[in-house]
Coordinates of C-alpha atoms in Angstrom, one line a residue:
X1 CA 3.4 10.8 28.1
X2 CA 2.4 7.1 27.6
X3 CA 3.8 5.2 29.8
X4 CA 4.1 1.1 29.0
X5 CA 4.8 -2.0 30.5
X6 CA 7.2 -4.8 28.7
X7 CA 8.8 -8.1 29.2
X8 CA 11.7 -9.1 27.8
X9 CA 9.2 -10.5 25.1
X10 CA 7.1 -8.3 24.3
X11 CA 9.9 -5.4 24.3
X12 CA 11.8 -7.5 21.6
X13 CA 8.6 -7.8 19.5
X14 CA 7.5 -3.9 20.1
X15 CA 10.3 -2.7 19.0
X16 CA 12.5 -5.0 16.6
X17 CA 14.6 -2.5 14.8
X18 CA 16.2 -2.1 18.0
X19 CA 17.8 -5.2 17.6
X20 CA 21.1 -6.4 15.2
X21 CA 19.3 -9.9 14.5
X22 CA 16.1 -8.1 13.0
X23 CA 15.5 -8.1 9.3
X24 CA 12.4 -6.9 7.4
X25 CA 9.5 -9.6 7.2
X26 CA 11.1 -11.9 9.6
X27 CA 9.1 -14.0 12.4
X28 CA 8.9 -11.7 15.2
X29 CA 9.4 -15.6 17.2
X30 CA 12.6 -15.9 15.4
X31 CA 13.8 -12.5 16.3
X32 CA 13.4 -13.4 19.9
X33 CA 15.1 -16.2 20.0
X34 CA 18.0 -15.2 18.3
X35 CA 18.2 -12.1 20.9
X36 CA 17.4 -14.3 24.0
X37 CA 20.1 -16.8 22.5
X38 CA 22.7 -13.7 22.4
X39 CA 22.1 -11.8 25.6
X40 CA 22.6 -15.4 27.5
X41 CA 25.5 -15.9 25.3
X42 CA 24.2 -19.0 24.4
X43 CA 25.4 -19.7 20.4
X44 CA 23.0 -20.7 17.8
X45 CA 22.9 -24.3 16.3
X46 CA 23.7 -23.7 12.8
X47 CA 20.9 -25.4 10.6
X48 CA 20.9 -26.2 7.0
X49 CA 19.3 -24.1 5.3
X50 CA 16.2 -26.1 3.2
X51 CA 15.1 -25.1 -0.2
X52 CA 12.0 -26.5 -1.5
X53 CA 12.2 -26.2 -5.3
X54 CA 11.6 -22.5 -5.4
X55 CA 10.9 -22.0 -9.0
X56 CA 8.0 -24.2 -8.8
X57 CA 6.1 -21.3 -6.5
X58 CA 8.5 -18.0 -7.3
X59 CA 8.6 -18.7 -11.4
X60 CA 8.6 -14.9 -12.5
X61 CA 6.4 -13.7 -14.2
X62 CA 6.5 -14.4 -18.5
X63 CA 5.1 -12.4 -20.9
X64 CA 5.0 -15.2 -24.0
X65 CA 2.9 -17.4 -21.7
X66 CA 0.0 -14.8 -22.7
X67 CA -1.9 -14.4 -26.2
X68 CA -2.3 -10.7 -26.3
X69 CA -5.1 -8.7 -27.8
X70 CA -4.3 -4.8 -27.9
X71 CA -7.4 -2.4 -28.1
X72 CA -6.9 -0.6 -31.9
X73 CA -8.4 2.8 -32.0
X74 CA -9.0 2.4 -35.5
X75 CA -11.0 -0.6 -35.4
X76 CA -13.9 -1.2 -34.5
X77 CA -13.6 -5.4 -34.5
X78 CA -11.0 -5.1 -32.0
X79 CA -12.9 -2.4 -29.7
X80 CA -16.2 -4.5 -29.3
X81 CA -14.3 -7.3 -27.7
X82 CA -13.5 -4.9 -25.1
X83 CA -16.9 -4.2 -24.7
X84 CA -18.1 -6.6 -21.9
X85 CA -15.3 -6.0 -19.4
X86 CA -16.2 -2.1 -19.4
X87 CA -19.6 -2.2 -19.7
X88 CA -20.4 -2.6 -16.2
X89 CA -18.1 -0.3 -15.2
X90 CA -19.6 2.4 -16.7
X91 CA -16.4 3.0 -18.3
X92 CA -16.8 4.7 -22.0
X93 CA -15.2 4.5 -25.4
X94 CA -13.4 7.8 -25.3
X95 CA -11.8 6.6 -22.0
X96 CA -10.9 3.2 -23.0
X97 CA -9.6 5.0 -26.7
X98 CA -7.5 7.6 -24.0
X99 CA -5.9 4.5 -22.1
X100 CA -5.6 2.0 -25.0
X101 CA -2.1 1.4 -24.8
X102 CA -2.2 0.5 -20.9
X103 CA -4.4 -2.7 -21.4
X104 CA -4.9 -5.6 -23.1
X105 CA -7.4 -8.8 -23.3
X106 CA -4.9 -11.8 -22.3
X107 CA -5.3 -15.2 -23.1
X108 CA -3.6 -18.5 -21.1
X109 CA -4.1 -22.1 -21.7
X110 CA -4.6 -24.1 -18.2
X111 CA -2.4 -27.3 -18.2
X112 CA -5.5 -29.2 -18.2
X113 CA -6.1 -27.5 -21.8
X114 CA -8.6 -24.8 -21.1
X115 CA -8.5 -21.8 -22.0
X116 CA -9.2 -18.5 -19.8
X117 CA -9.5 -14.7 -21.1
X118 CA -8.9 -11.3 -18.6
X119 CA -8.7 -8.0 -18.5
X120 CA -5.1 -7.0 -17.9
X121 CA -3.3 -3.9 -17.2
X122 CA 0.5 -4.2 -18.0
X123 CA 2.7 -3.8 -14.7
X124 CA 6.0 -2.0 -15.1
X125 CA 9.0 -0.9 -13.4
X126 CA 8.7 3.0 -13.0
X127 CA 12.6 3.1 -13.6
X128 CA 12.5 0.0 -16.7
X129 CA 8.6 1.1 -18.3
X130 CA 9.5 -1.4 -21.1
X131 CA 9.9 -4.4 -19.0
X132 CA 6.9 -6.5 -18.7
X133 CA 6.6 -7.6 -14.9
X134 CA 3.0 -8.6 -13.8
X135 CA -0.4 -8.3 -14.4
X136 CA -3.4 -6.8 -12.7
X137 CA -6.1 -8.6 -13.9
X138 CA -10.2 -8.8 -14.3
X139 CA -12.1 -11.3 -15.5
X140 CA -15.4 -10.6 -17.3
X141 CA -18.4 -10.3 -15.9
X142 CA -21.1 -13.4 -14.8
X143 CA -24.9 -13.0 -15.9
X144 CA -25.1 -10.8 -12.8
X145 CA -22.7 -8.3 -14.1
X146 CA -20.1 -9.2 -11.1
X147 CA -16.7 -9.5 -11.4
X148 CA -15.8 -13.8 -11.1
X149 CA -12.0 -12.8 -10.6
X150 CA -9.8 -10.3 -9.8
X151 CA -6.3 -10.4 -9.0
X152 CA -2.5 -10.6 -9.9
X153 CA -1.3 -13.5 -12.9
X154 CA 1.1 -15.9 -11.8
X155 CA 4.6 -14.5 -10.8
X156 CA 3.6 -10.7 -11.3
X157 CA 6.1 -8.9 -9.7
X158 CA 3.3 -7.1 -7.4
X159 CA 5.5 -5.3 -4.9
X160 CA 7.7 -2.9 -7.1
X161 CA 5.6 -3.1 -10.3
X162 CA 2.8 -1.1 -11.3
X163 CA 0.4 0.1 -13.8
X164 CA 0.9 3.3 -15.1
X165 CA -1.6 5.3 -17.6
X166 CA 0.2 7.6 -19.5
X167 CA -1.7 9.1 -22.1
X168 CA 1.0 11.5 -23.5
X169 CA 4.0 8.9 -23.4
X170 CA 5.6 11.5 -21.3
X171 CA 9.3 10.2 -19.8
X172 CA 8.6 10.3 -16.2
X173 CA 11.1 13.2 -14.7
X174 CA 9.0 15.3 -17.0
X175 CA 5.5 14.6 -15.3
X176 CA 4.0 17.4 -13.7
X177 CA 1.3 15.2 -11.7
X178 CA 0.6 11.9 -10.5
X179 CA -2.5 10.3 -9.4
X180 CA -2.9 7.3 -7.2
X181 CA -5.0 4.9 -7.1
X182 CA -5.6 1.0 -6.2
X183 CA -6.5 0.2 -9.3
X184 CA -6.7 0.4 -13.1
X185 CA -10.3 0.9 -13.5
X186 CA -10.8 3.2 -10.3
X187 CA -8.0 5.3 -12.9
X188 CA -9.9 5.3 -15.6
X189 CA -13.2 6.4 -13.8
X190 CA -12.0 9.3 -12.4
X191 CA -10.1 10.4 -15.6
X192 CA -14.0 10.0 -17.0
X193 CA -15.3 12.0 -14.1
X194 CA -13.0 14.2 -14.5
X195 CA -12.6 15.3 -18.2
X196 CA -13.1 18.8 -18.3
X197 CA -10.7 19.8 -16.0
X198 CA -7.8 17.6 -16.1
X199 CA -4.5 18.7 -17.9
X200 CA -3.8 15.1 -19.7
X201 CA -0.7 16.8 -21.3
X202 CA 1.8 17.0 -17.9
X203 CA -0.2 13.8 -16.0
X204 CA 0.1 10.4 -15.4
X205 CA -2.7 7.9 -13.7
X206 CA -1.2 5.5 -11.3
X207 CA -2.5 1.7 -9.7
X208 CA -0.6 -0.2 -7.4
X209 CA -3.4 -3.2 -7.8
X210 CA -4.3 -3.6 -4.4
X211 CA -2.8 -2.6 -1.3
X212 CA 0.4 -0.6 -2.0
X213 CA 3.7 -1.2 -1.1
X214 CA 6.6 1.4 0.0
X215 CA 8.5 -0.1 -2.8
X216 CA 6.1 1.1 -5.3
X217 CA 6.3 4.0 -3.7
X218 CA 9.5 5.0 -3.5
X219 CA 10.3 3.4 -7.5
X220 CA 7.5 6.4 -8.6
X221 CA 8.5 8.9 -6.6
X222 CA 12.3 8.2 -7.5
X223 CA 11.4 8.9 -11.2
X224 CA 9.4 11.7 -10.6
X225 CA 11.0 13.5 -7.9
X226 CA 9.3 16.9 -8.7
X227 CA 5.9 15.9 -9.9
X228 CA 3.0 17.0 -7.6
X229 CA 1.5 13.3 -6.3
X230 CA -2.2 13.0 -6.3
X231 CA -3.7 10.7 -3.3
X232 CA -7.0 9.3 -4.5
X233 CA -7.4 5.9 -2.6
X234 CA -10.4 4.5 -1.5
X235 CA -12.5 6.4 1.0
X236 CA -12.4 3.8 3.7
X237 CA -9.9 3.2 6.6
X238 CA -7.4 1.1 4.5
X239 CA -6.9 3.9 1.4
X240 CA -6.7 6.5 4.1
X241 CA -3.7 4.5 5.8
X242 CA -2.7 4.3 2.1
X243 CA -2.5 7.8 1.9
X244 CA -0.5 8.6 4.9
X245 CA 2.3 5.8 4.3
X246 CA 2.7 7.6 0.8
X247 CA 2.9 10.5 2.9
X248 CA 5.7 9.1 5.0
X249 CA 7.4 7.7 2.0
X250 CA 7.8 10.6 0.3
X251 CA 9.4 12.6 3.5
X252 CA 12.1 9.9 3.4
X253 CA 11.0 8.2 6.4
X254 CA 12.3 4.3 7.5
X255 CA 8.4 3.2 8.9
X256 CA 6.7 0.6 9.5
X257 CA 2.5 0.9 10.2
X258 CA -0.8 -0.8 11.4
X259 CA -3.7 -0.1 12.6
X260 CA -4.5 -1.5 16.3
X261 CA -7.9 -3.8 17.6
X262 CA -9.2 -0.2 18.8
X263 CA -8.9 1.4 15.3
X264 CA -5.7 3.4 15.9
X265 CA -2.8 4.3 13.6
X266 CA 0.5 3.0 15.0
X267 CA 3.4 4.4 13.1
X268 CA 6.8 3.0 14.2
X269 CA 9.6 5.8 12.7
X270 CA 12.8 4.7 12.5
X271 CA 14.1 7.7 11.0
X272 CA 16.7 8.9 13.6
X273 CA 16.0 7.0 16.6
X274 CA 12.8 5.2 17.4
X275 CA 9.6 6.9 17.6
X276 CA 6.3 5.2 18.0
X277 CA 3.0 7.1 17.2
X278 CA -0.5 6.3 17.9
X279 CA -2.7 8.7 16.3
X280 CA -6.6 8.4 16.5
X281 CA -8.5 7.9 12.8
X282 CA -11.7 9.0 13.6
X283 CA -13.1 11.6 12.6
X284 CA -10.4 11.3 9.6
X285 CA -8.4 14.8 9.0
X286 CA -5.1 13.6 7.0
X287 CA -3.7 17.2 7.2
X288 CA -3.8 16.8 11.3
X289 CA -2.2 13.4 11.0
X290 CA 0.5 14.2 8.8
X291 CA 1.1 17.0 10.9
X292 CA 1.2 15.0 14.3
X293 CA 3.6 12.7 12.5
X294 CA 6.3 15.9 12.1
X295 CA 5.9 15.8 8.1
X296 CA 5.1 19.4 7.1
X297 CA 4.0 19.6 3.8
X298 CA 6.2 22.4 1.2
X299 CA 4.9 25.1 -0.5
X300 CA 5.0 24.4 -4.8
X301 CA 6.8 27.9 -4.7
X302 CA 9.5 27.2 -2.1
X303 CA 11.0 24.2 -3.7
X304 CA 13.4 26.2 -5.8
X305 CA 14.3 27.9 -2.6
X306 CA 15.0 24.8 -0.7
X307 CA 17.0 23.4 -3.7
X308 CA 19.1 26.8 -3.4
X309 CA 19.8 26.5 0.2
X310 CA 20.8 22.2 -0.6
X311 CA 23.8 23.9 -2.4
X312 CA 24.9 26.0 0.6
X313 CA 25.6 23.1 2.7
X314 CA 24.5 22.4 6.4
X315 CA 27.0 24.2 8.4
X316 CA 26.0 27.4 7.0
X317 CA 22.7 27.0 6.9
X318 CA 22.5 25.9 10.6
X319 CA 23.7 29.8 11.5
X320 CA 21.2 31.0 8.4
X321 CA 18.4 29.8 10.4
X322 CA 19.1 30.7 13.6
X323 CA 19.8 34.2 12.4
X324 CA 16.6 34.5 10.0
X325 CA 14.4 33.2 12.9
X326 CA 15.8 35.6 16.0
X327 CA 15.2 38.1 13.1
X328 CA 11.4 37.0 12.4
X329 CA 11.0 36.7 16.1
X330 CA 11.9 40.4 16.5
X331 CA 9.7 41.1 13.9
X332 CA 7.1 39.4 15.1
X333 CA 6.8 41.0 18.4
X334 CA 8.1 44.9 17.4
X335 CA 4.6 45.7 15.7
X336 CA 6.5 47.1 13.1
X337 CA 6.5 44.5 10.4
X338 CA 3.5 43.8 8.2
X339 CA 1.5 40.7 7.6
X340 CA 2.8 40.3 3.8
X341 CA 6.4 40.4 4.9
X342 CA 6.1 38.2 7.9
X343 CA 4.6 35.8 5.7
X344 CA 7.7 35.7 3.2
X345 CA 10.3 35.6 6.5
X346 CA 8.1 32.5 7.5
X347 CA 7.9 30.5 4.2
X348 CA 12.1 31.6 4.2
X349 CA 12.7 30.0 7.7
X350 CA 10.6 27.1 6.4
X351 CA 12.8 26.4 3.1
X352 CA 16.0 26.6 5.3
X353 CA 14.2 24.1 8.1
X354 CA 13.3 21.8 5.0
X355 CA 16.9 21.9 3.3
X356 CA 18.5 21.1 6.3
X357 CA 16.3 18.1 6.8
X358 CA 17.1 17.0 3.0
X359 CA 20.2 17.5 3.7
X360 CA 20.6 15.4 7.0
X361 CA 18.3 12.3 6.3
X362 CA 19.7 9.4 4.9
X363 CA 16.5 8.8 2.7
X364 CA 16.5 11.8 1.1
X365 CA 12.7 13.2 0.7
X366 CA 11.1 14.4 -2.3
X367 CA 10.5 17.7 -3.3
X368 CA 6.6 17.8 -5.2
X369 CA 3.4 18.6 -3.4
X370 CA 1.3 16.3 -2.1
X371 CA -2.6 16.6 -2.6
X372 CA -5.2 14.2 -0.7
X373 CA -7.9 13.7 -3.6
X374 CA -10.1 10.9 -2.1
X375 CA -14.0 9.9 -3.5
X376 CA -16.6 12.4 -2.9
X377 CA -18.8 11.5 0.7
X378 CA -20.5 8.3 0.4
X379 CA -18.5 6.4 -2.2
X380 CA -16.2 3.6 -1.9
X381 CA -13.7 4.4 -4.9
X382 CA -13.7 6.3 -8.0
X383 CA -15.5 3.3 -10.2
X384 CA -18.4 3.7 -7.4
X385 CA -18.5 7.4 -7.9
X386 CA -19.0 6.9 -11.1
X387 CA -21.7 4.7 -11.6
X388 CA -23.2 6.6 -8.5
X389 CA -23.2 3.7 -6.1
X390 CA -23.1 4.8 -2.4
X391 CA -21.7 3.3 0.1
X392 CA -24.8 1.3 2.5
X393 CA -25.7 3.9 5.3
X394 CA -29.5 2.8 6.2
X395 CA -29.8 0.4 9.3
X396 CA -30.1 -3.2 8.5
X397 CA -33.7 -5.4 9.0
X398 CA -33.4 -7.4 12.1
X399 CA -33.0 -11.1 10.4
X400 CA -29.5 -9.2 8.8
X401 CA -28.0 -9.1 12.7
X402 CA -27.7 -12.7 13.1
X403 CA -24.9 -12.8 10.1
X404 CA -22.0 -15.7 11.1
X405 CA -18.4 -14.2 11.3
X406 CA -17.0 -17.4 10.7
X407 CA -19.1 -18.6 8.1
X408 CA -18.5 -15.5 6.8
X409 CA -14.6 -15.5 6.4
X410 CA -14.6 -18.9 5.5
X411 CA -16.4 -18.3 2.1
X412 CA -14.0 -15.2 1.1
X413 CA -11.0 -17.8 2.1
X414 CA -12.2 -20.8 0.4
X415 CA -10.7 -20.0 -3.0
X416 CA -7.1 -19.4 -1.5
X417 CA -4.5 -22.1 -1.5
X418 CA -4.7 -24.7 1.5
X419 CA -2.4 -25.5 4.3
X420 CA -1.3 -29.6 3.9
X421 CA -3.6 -31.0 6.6
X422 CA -1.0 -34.1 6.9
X423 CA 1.7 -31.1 7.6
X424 CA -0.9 -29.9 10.3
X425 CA -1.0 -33.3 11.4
X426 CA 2.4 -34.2 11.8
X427 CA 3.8 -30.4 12.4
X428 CA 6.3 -30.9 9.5
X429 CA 5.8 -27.8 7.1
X430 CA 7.0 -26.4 3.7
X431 CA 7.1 -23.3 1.8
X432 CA 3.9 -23.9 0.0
X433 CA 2.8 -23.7 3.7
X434 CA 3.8 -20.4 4.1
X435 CA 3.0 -18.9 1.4
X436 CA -1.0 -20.5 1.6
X437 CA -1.2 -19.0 5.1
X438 CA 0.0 -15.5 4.4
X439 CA -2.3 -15.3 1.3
X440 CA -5.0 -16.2 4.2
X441 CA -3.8 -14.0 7.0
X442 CA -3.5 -10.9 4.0
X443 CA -7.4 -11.7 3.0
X444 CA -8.6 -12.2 6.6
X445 CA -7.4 -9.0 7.2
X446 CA -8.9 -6.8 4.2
X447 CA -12.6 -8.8 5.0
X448 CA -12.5 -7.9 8.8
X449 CA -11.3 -4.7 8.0
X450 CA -13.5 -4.2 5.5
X451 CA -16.6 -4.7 7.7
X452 CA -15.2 -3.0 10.3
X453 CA -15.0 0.0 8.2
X454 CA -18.2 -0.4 6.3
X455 CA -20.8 -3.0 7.5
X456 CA -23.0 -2.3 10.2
X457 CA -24.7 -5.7 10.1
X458 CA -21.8 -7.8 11.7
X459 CA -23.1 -8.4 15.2
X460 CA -20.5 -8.3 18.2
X461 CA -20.5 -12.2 18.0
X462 CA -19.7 -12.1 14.2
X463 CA -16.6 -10.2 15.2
X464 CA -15.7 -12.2 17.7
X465 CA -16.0 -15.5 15.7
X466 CA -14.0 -13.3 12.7
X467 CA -11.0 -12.4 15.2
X468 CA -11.0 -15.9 16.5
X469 CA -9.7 -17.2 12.6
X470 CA -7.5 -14.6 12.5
X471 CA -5.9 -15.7 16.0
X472 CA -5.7 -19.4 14.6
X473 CA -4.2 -18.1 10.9
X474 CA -1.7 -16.3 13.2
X475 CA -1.0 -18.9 15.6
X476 CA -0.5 -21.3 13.1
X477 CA 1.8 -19.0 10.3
X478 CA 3.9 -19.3 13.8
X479 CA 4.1 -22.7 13.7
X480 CA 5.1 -23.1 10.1
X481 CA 7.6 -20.4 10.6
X482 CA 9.3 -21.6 13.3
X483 CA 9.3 -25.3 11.8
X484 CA 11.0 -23.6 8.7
X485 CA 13.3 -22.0 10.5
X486 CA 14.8 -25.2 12.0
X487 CA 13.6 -24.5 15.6
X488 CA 11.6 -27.7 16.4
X489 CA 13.7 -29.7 19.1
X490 CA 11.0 -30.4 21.2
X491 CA 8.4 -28.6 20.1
X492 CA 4.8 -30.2 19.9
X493 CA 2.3 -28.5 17.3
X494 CA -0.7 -27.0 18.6
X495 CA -2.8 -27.6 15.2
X496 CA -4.3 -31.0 15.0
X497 CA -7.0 -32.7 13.1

């Protein structure tokens, strides 16, 4: 076993859910205060609270702020406007005529009168599908054929909503399979890839536009608690982590994740107790890591089973199992019994194990299969796949080594929101704050792990430069935090210009 050493400090921030005080998102810094603060029974200054006009940075998001443009199947005017946003995709007419009622071209006025057309794909609430609650969002191509923009629209409700493809306006308890992806187009290419052998009658094509959330998650799987989920995120470090939170998720686990500086999976399971796991990526085997986390995957045959033994209750079924498994165990060891039947005494013993877990866990799991459907070897994402663009393997040209980490992250962060350099200045901060260095911190971390996972031209120094941003980003979310939660009484900021 791994043994660990903690202060008082680091024990608090290892291990928050330990702790009364501890509520999701909250500055681990705050957390340990207000735990140091009760264990020296020591009482809390109580602080007004500050709002900084909230709905002018969380307006939701409105639909009659758009001009909408819907692709018409039986026109041909409408179809070719369409045209340049698919092209370089590779993405075809009989695809874009399959998902036509899942996108839209979307037109906003700027306040300073322009006017700017995307690509959108309509987010949803899998529980309210009528309710308009976000965007995902692509801009069209520059002369180069790239992408200018990508992202969310203002307000977009991007942690519960999502963009669901449904081809056969199925009602969602009905759906036989769902597939998911990180977004709209990476959908849409793999239905194309896919034609011949998908059944479009029972299926429905999921994005979560980005990096998924446990929320979306659990809102899909809550409407579709039978369906057979289809995990086909990127083939790189971040979709695979994707894919095993979904995993978690699904078995009705309270979690939280991350991957550590040396590349490790760190799974904190609050489930029944505290368990922490630290599981090795490489080489990547998600049936071995689901596995090592406890989650054993069911059987499409069993589920009835396990839904029969639900009804029997858990005091019964407690004696069930210990019965049917001294009985298997005889079996097992007598000779006697044949392979066939030891089989069906196994999958019975694993139906009672997996009722009585349903049956105990507060977050009740699901009962669908679970299939991990990721790009063929050498591709990025389905869209790659398709338009049979690899992933770079070959080994860089020497004048490629000497590539700057910090100039680097500075260009992918120089289109995100700035932190008040007069609130640097003077350590005074405000929401706007916040929010600007969490959008940085969130895209530091995709771009660092993103040549981590992919780039071999980053030299050790670029690294180094990269993690030193991320330090400062962190360092100073810190200080904002703890100036906004009212915790400044002698404290000196560590930022200045």
């Amino acid at each position: 076993p791994e043994q660990r050493n903690y202060n008082i400090i680091s024990f608090i921030k290892e291990h928050p859910h330990f702790f009364a005080e501890y509520t999701p998102g909250m500055s681990k810094d705050r957390l340990v205060n207000l735990v140091c603060n009760r264990l020296l029974n020591q009482p809390m200054t109580e602080r007004n609270t500050r709002v900084l006009d909230p709905e002018k940075h969380n307006s939701p998001f409105n639909a009659g702020d758009y001009e909408w443009q819907s692709f018409d199947r039986g026109n041909w005017e409408s179809q070719k406007k369409f045209y340049p946003y698919f092209k370089n995709r590779g993405i075809n007419l009989a695809t874009q005529r399959l998902f036509a009622d899942s996108f839209f071209l979307t037109t906003k006025q700027r306040t300073d009168g322009k006017r700017y057309t995307n690509l959108s794909f309509l987010l949803v609430l899998p529980g309210k599908p009528d309710e308009k609650v976000g965007l995902e969002e692509r801009s069209r191509p520059n002369q180069e054929g790239k992408m200018v923009y990508k992202g969310m629209a203002a307000g977009s409700n991007a942690t519960q909503g999502i963009w669901i493809g449904n081809p056969e306006h199925m009602a969602l308890p009905e759906v036989r399979n769902v597939y998911w992806f990180e977004s709209a187009l990476d959908a849409m290419a793999f239905c194309q890839l896919n034609a011949s052998t998908l059944n479009m009658e029972d299926s429905v094509f999921v994005s979560t536009g980005g990096s998924p959330s446990q929320q979306q998650f659990k809102g899909m799987i809550a409407e579709t608690p039978t369906a057979t989920h289809h995990l086909c995120f990127d083939r790189d470090r971040a979709g695979q982590v994707f894919a095993i939170n979904f995993e978690l998720t699904h078995a009705g686990r309270e979690f939280s994740s991350y991957l550590s500086k040396a590349g490790n999976l760190i799974v904190q399971d609050c489930s029944e107790g505290y368990q922490r796991h630290e599981i090795a990526m490489e080489p990547f085997d998600f049936k071995k890591v689901t596995a090592s986390l406890g989650i054993n995957a069911l059987k499409p045959d069993l589920e009835d089973a396990v839904l029969k033994y639900m009804e029997m209750g858990d005091g019964y079924l407690q004696e069930m199992y210990m019965n049917r498994r001294d009985n298997y165990e005889i079996s097992r060891t007598d000779g006697a019994t044949n392979k066939e039947e030891l089989e069906k005494m196994e999958n019975d013993l694993h139906a009672i194990s997996k009722a009585l877990q349903m049956l105990s866990r507060s977050g009740t799991p699901a009962m669908g299969n679970i299939i991990y459907e990721p790009t063929a070897e050498g591709y990025k994402d389905w869209n790659d796949q398709l338009l049979d663009k690899r992933m770079e393997t070959e080994e860089k040209e020497l004048d490629d080594w000497e590539i700057s980490g910090r100039a680097t992250l500075n260009r992918a962060l120089s289109d995100l929101p700035e932190i008040n350099a007069e609130h640097i200045r003077t350590g005074l901060y405000d929401e706007a704050d916040h929010e600007a260095v969490r959008k940085r911190i969130e895209r530091a971390e995709k771009v660092v792990q993103s040549f981590e996972v992919n780039d071999k031209g980053m030299p050790d120094k670029g690294f180094q430069e990269m993690y030193e941003i991320q330090e400062e980003l962190a360092r100073l979310e810190t200080d904002i935090t703890n100036s906004l939660s009212g915790m400044r009484e002698e404290y000196q900021p560590r930022f200045h210009r």
